[in-house]
Each structure stands twice: as structure tokens, then as C-alpha cells.
Coordinates of C-alpha atoms and ligand atoms in Angstrom, one line a residue:
X1 CA 43.6 -135.2 5.4
X2 CA 40.7 -133.1 4.1
X3 CA 40.9 -129.8 2.2
X4 CA 43.5 -128.6 -0.3
X5 CA 46.9 -130.2 0.0
X6 CA 50.0 -128.1 -0.2
X7 CA 53.3 -129.9 0.2
X8 CA 56.6 -128.6 1.2
X9 CA 59.7 -130.6 0.4
X10 CA 63.2 -130.2 2.0
X11 CA 66.0 -132.2 0.5
X12 CA 64.3 -131.9 -3.0
X13 CA 67.6 -131.7 -4.8
X14 CA 68.8 -135.1 -3.5
X15 CA 68.1 -138.4 -5.1
X16 CA 65.1 -139.3 -2.9
X17 CA 63.8 -135.8 -3.0
X18 CA 64.0 -135.7 -6.8
X19 CA 62.1 -139.0 -7.1
X20 CA 59.5 -137.8 -4.6
X21 CA 59.0 -134.4 -6.4
X22 CA 58.5 -136.3 -9.7
X23 CA 55.8 -138.4 -8.0
X24 CA 54.1 -135.5 -6.3
X25 CA 53.9 -133.6 -9.6
X26 CA 52.6 -136.7 -11.5
X27 CA 50.0 -137.4 -8.7
X28 CA 48.2 -134.1 -9.4
X29 CA 46.5 -134.0 -6.0
X30 CA 48.7 -131.2 -4.6
X31 CA 47.6 -127.7 -5.3
X32 CA 51.2 -126.4 -4.9
X33 CA 54.6 -127.8 -4.0
X34 CA 56.9 -125.5 -2.0
X35 CA 60.6 -126.5 -2.3
X36 CA 62.9 -125.3 0.5
X37 CA 66.7 -125.8 0.0
X38 CA 70.1 -124.2 0.1
X39 CA 70.2 -123.7 -3.7
X40 CA 67.8 -123.1 -6.5
X41 CA 67.2 -125.5 -9.4
X42 CA 66.5 -124.3 -13.0
X43 CA 63.6 -126.5 -14.1
X44 CA 62.9 -126.5 -17.9
X45 CA 59.7 -128.6 -17.5
X46 CA 56.6 -126.4 -17.6
X47 CA 54.8 -128.6 -15.1
X48 CA 57.6 -128.2 -12.6
X49 CA 57.6 -124.4 -13.2
X50 CA 53.9 -124.1 -12.7
X51 CA 53.4 -126.3 -9.7
X52 CA 56.5 -125.5 -7.6
X53 CA 57.8 -122.5 -5.7
X54 CA 61.4 -122.5 -4.6
X55 CA 62.6 -120.8 -1.4
X56 CA 66.3 -120.6 -0.7
X57 CA 67.5 -120.6 2.9
X58 CA 70.6 -120.9 5.0
X59 CA 70.1 -124.0 7.2
X60 CA 72.7 -122.8 9.7
X61 CA 70.4 -119.8 10.4
X62 CA 67.2 -121.7 10.0
X63 CA 65.3 -119.8 12.7
X64 CA 65.7 -116.6 10.5
X65 CA 63.7 -118.4 7.8
X66 CA 60.4 -119.3 9.5
X67 CA 58.5 -117.6 6.7
X68 CA 60.0 -120.1 4.2
X69 CA 58.1 -122.9 6.0
X70 CA 54.7 -121.2 5.8
X71 CA 51.8 -122.2 3.6
X72 CA 52.0 -126.0 3.6
X73 CA 50.0 -128.7 5.4
X74 CA 52.2 -131.6 4.4
X75 CA 56.0 -131.6 4.9
X76 CA 58.3 -134.2 3.3
X77 CA 61.8 -134.2 4.7
X78 CA 64.4 -135.9 2.5
X79 CA 67.4 -134.1 3.9
X80 CA 70.6 -135.9 4.7
X81 CA 74.3 -136.3 4.1
X82 CA 77.0 -138.9 4.8
X83 CA 79.9 -139.0 7.2
X84 CA 82.2 -139.5 4.3
X85 CA 81.0 -136.2 2.7
X86 CA 80.5 -134.0 5.8
X87 CA 82.5 -135.6 8.6
X88 CA 81.0 -136.8 11.9
X89 CA 80.0 -133.3 13.1
X90 CA 78.7 -132.3 9.7
X91 CA 76.6 -135.4 9.4
X92 CA 75.0 -134.7 12.8
X93 CA 74.4 -131.1 11.9
X94 CA 72.5 -132.0 8.7
X95 CA 70.8 -135.2 9.8
X96 CA 69.8 -134.0 13.3
X97 CA 70.1 -130.2 13.7
X98 CA 68.7 -129.2 10.2
X99 CA 66.0 -131.8 10.2
X100 CA 64.8 -131.0 13.8
X101 CA 65.0 -127.3 13.0
X102 CA 62.9 -127.8 9.8
X103 CA 60.4 -129.9 11.7
X104 CA 60.1 -127.3 14.5
X105 CA 59.4 -124.5 12.0
X106 CA 57.0 -126.7 10.0
X107 CA 55.1 -127.4 13.2
X108 CA 55.0 -123.7 14.1
X109 CA 53.7 -123.0 10.6
X110 CA 50.8 -125.3 11.1
X111 CA 52.0 -128.4 9.2
X112 CA 49.6 -131.3 9.9
X113 CA 51.4 -134.3 8.5
X114 CA 55.2 -134.5 8.6
X115 CA 57.0 -137.2 6.6
X116 CA 60.5 -138.0 7.7
X117 CA 62.8 -140.1 5.5
X118 CA 64.9 -141.9 8.1
X119 CA 66.7 -145.3 7.6
X120 CA 66.5 -149.0 8.4
X121 CA 68.2 -149.6 11.7
X122 CA 67.5 -146.2 13.2
X123 CA 68.1 -146.5 16.9
X124 CA 69.0 -143.8 19.4
X125 CA 70.9 -146.3 21.5
X126 CA 73.0 -147.7 18.6
X127 CA 76.8 -147.8 18.8
X128 CA 77.0 -146.6 15.2
X129 CA 76.9 -142.9 14.4
X130 CA 74.6 -143.2 11.4
X131 CA 71.9 -145.3 13.0
X132 CA 72.2 -143.5 16.3
X133 CA 71.7 -140.0 14.8
X134 CA 68.8 -141.3 12.7
X135 CA 67.2 -142.7 15.9
X136 CA 67.8 -139.5 17.9
X137 CA 66.2 -137.5 15.1
X138 CA 63.2 -139.8 15.0
X139 CA 62.8 -139.4 18.8
X140 CA 63.0 -135.6 18.7
X141 CA 60.3 -135.5 16.1
X142 CA 58.0 -137.9 17.9
X143 CA 58.0 -135.4 20.8
X144 CA 56.8 -132.5 18.6
X145 CA 53.1 -133.6 18.6
X146 CA 52.4 -133.5 14.9
X147 CA 48.8 -134.4 14.1
X148 CA 50.4 -137.1 12.0
X149 CA 54.1 -138.2 11.8
X150 CA 55.2 -140.8 9.2
X151 CA 58.7 -142.2 9.6
X152 CA 60.1 -144.2 6.7
X153 CA 62.9 -146.6 7.2
X154 CA 64.0 -147.8 3.8
X155 CA 66.8 -150.2 3.2
X156 CA 69.7 -149.5 0.7
X157 CA 68.3 -147.1 -1.8
X158 CA 68.7 -148.3 -5.3
X159 CA 69.4 -145.3 -7.5
X160 CA 71.6 -144.2 -10.3
X161 CA 73.1 -141.4 -8.3
X162 CA 74.3 -138.3 -10.1
X163 CA 77.0 -137.8 -7.5
X164 CA 79.9 -140.4 -7.6
X165 CA 79.8 -142.5 -4.4
X166 CA 82.1 -145.4 -5.2
X167 CA 81.3 -147.6 -2.3
X168 CA 77.5 -147.2 -2.7
X169 CA 77.7 -148.0 -6.4
X170 CA 79.9 -151.0 -5.8
X171 CA 77.5 -152.3 -3.1
X172 CA 74.5 -151.7 -5.4
X173 CA 76.1 -153.7 -8.2
X174 CA 76.7 -156.7 -5.9
X175 CA 73.3 -156.5 -4.4
X176 CA 71.5 -156.1 -7.8
X177 CA 73.0 -159.3 -9.0
X178 CA 72.4 -161.3 -5.9
X179 CA 69.9 -160.6 -3.1
X180 CA 67.7 -158.2 -5.1
X181 CA 66.9 -160.9 -7.6
X182 CA 65.7 -163.5 -5.1
X183 CA 64.4 -161.3 -2.2
X184 CA 63.9 -157.7 -3.5
X185 CA 62.5 -156.4 -0.2
X186 CA 65.2 -157.8 2.0
X187 CA 67.9 -155.2 1.9
X188 CA 67.0 -152.9 -1.0
X189 CA 64.5 -150.1 -1.7
X190 CA 64.2 -148.9 -5.3
X191 CA 63.9 -145.1 -5.1
X192 CA 60.7 -145.0 -7.2
X193 CA 59.0 -147.4 -4.7
X194 CA 60.0 -145.1 -1.8
X195 CA 58.7 -142.0 -3.6
X196 CA 55.4 -143.6 -4.5
X197 CA 54.9 -144.8 -0.9
X198 CA 55.6 -141.4 0.5
X199 CA 53.3 -139.7 -1.9
X200 CA 50.4 -142.1 -1.5
X201 CA 50.7 -142.0 2.3
X202 CA 49.4 -138.4 2.3
X203 CA 46.0 -139.9 1.3
X204 CA 45.8 -142.8 3.8
X205 CA 44.4 -142.8 7.3
X206 CA 46.4 -143.5 10.4
X207 CA 44.9 -143.9 13.9
X208 CA 47.9 -143.5 16.1
X209 CA 49.3 -140.2 14.8
X210 CA 52.8 -141.7 14.7
X211 CA 53.7 -144.5 12.3
X212 CA 57.0 -146.2 11.4
X213 CA 57.1 -147.7 8.0
X214 CA 59.7 -150.4 7.6
X215 CA 60.8 -151.6 4.1
X216 CA 58.0 -154.1 3.9
X217 CA 55.4 -151.5 4.7
X218 CA 57.0 -149.1 2.1
X219 CA 56.6 -151.8 -0.6
X220 CA 53.0 -152.5 0.4
X221 CA 52.1 -148.8 0.4
X222 CA 53.6 -148.2 -3.0
X223 CA 51.3 -150.9 -4.4
X224 CA 48.2 -149.2 -3.3
X225 CA 45.9 -147.0 -5.3
X226 CA 44.4 -145.0 -2.4
X227 CA 42.5 -142.3 -4.3
X228 CA 40.6 -141.4 -7.4
X229 CA 41.9 -138.7 -9.7
X230 CA 40.5 -135.3 -8.8
X231 CA 38.2 -134.9 -11.8
X232 CA 36.5 -138.3 -11.8
Ligands
NAP1 N1 71.4 -143.9 0.4 C1 70.8 -144.9 1.0 O1 71.0 -146.1 0.7 C2 69.8 -144.5 2.2 C3 69.2 -145.6 2.8 C4 68.2 -145.3 3.8 C5 68.0 -144.0 4.1 N2 68.7 -143.0 3.5 C6 68.5 -141.6 4.0 O2 67.6 -141.0 3.1 C7 67.8 -139.5 3.1 C8 68.0 -139.0 1.7 O3 69.0 -139.8 1.0 P1 69.5 -139.4 -0.5 O4 70.4 -140.5 -0.9 O5 68.3 -139.0 -1.3 O6 70.3 -138.1 -0.1 P2 71.1 -137.1 -1.2 O7 70.9 -137.5 -2.6 O8 72.5 -137.0 -0.7 O9 70.4 -135.7 -0.9 C9 70.4 -135.1 0.3 C10 69.6 -133.8 0.3 O10 70.0 -133.0 1.5 C11 70.5 -131.8 1.1 N3 71.7 -131.4 2.0 C12 72.8 -132.2 2.3 N4 73.7 -131.5 3.0 C13 73.1 -130.2 3.2 C14 73.5 -129.1 3.8 N5 74.7 -129.0 4.4 N6 72.7 -128.0 3.8 C15 71.5 -128.0 3.2 N7 71.1 -129.1 2.5 C16 71.8 -130.2 2.5 C17 71.0 -131.9 -0.3 O11 71.1 -130.6 -0.9 P3 72.2 -130.4 -2.1 O12 71.6 -131.0 -3.3 O13 72.2 -128.9 -2.2 O14 73.5 -131.0 -1.7 C18 69.9 -132.8 -0.9 O15 68.8 -132.1 -1.2 C19 69.1 -139.3 4.0 O16 68.7 -138.9 5.2 C20 69.7 -140.7 4.0 O17 70.4 -140.9 5.2 C21 69.6 -143.2 2.5

């Protein structure tokens, strides 16, 4: 994309969102980073304070907040919850309604490149709620005619989560000591790899307009050095 890049991140308080924000700030190619969420974060780091602008919204009344989505040409969506945390209805509300609502407002506000953090196995025909909703959300976004839509389907995110999720942490321990050692790309995605791939992808070209990045593609993208620093 040519011209000045202004990113907007939804889900920036979550683990993927935090890793992405760190990468976007480090990257230094974005003029500004707008952060849209349900709560504000008190950043002590000066770089965070200078480069970001937080906008607080109520996602249940998202259409009242169209202004919050203005001013960015690149949108990164890292929103999501779990069935365990929000129940089946709550999961659908966040992972479908909120994401589709945010994408609609982003499109109306002139966003050119929408990045959706989805999941491995996303399939609108799936018998499982998680993968089905992920697939339905992907489908809804593909119908919005973004100039460019990048859908990321990472595997199990490897992260030291602030929130206590006993099953996830148990599964990560098992996987870290087995599969990840011999085949790191098979069923795991370190959160820093995902963040780097999402950030770098704002600077790559895509012919089709819609791209789906599986775990392998995420790893390959994260290895790339697609641009020179601004002042070289
Ligand atoms: N965990 C995995 O292994 C895995 C694998 C593949 C894909 N994914 C997908 O990746 C995405 C991000 O995952 P993550 O682990 O980074 O998520 P996370 O740490 O749970 O963060 C989720 C983000 O969504 C926001 N959010 C959740 N419920 C909300 C609500 N009711 N209203 C407004 N905002 C809400 C959170 O805000 P607050 O901070 O205010 O709660 C946070 O910013 C999800 O869609 C997930 O399904 C995860």
C-alpha cells in the first residue's frame, strides 16, 4: 500500500494484540496506531504514549461508535473469547457479531487492508462451534469487498498468558516438550511469529485481494524482511 500507514487494532489488550502492538511500534513504519477496545490501558512506555491513541467503545452498541473506526487505512482484528469464558452465545457474540461489526465500520471508514486473526480449522460447515463460528466470520468478511483481506489461521498460540487458562497451559506444556521440538510448525504458533507475520504483511503485495495464511505461510512471512527502514 502506498502513502502513510495508519493502523487500527481491535483486541489490542489480548495476548496476540499485545504482541502485535509491540511489533507495530518496533516496526516504525506506521505513522500512528489507533487502539479500539472496551477498556483503556495505562502505558508507561513513552513510545507507546506517543504513537498510540486509545478509543473506548461499547461493542454491544458498536454502530454508535463509527467515529472510533475513522482515520486508519489498515485494520488488525485480534478480538476473540472462548466458550469457557463467555458461554456459547457470548462466544458467538464476540467472535462473530463484534468482529463483523468492526469490519463493517472499518470498511465504511475507508480501510483498505483488513487483517483478521482467525484460526486453524476455520470452516463454516464444521460441527464444532469454535471452528464453525470462525469460518462464518471469515465468510462474512470475504463478502465485504475490502481492497485487501488477509485471514490468518494460526495453530495453538504459544504464549505465557497473563490470564489463567488451565487447559491451555497444560496443553502447551505437553506440546512444548514433544511436537514443538521436532516439528515446530505442525500444531503450534509462537505469538511473536504471528505478530511479526501480521505486521510485515502490511508491506507485501497480494494479487487476489483475499488471502488465507495457514500456519506454514505465517512462519514464512515472519522470516521475511520486506522493506527498508524509513530513513535509509
Ligand atoms: N489461543 C489460541 O491458541 C488460538 C489459536 C488460534 C487462533 N486464536 C484466535 O486468536 C484470537 C486472539 O486470541 P488471544 O488468545 O490473543 O485472545 P485474548 O488474549 O483472549 O484477547 C482477546 C481480545 O478480545 C477482547 N475481548 C474479548 N471479549 C470481549 C468483549 N466481550 N468485549 C470487547 N472485547 C472483548 C479482549 O479484551 P479484554 O482484554 O478487555 O478482555 C482482548 O483484547 C481469537 O480470535 C482466538 O480465537 C487463538
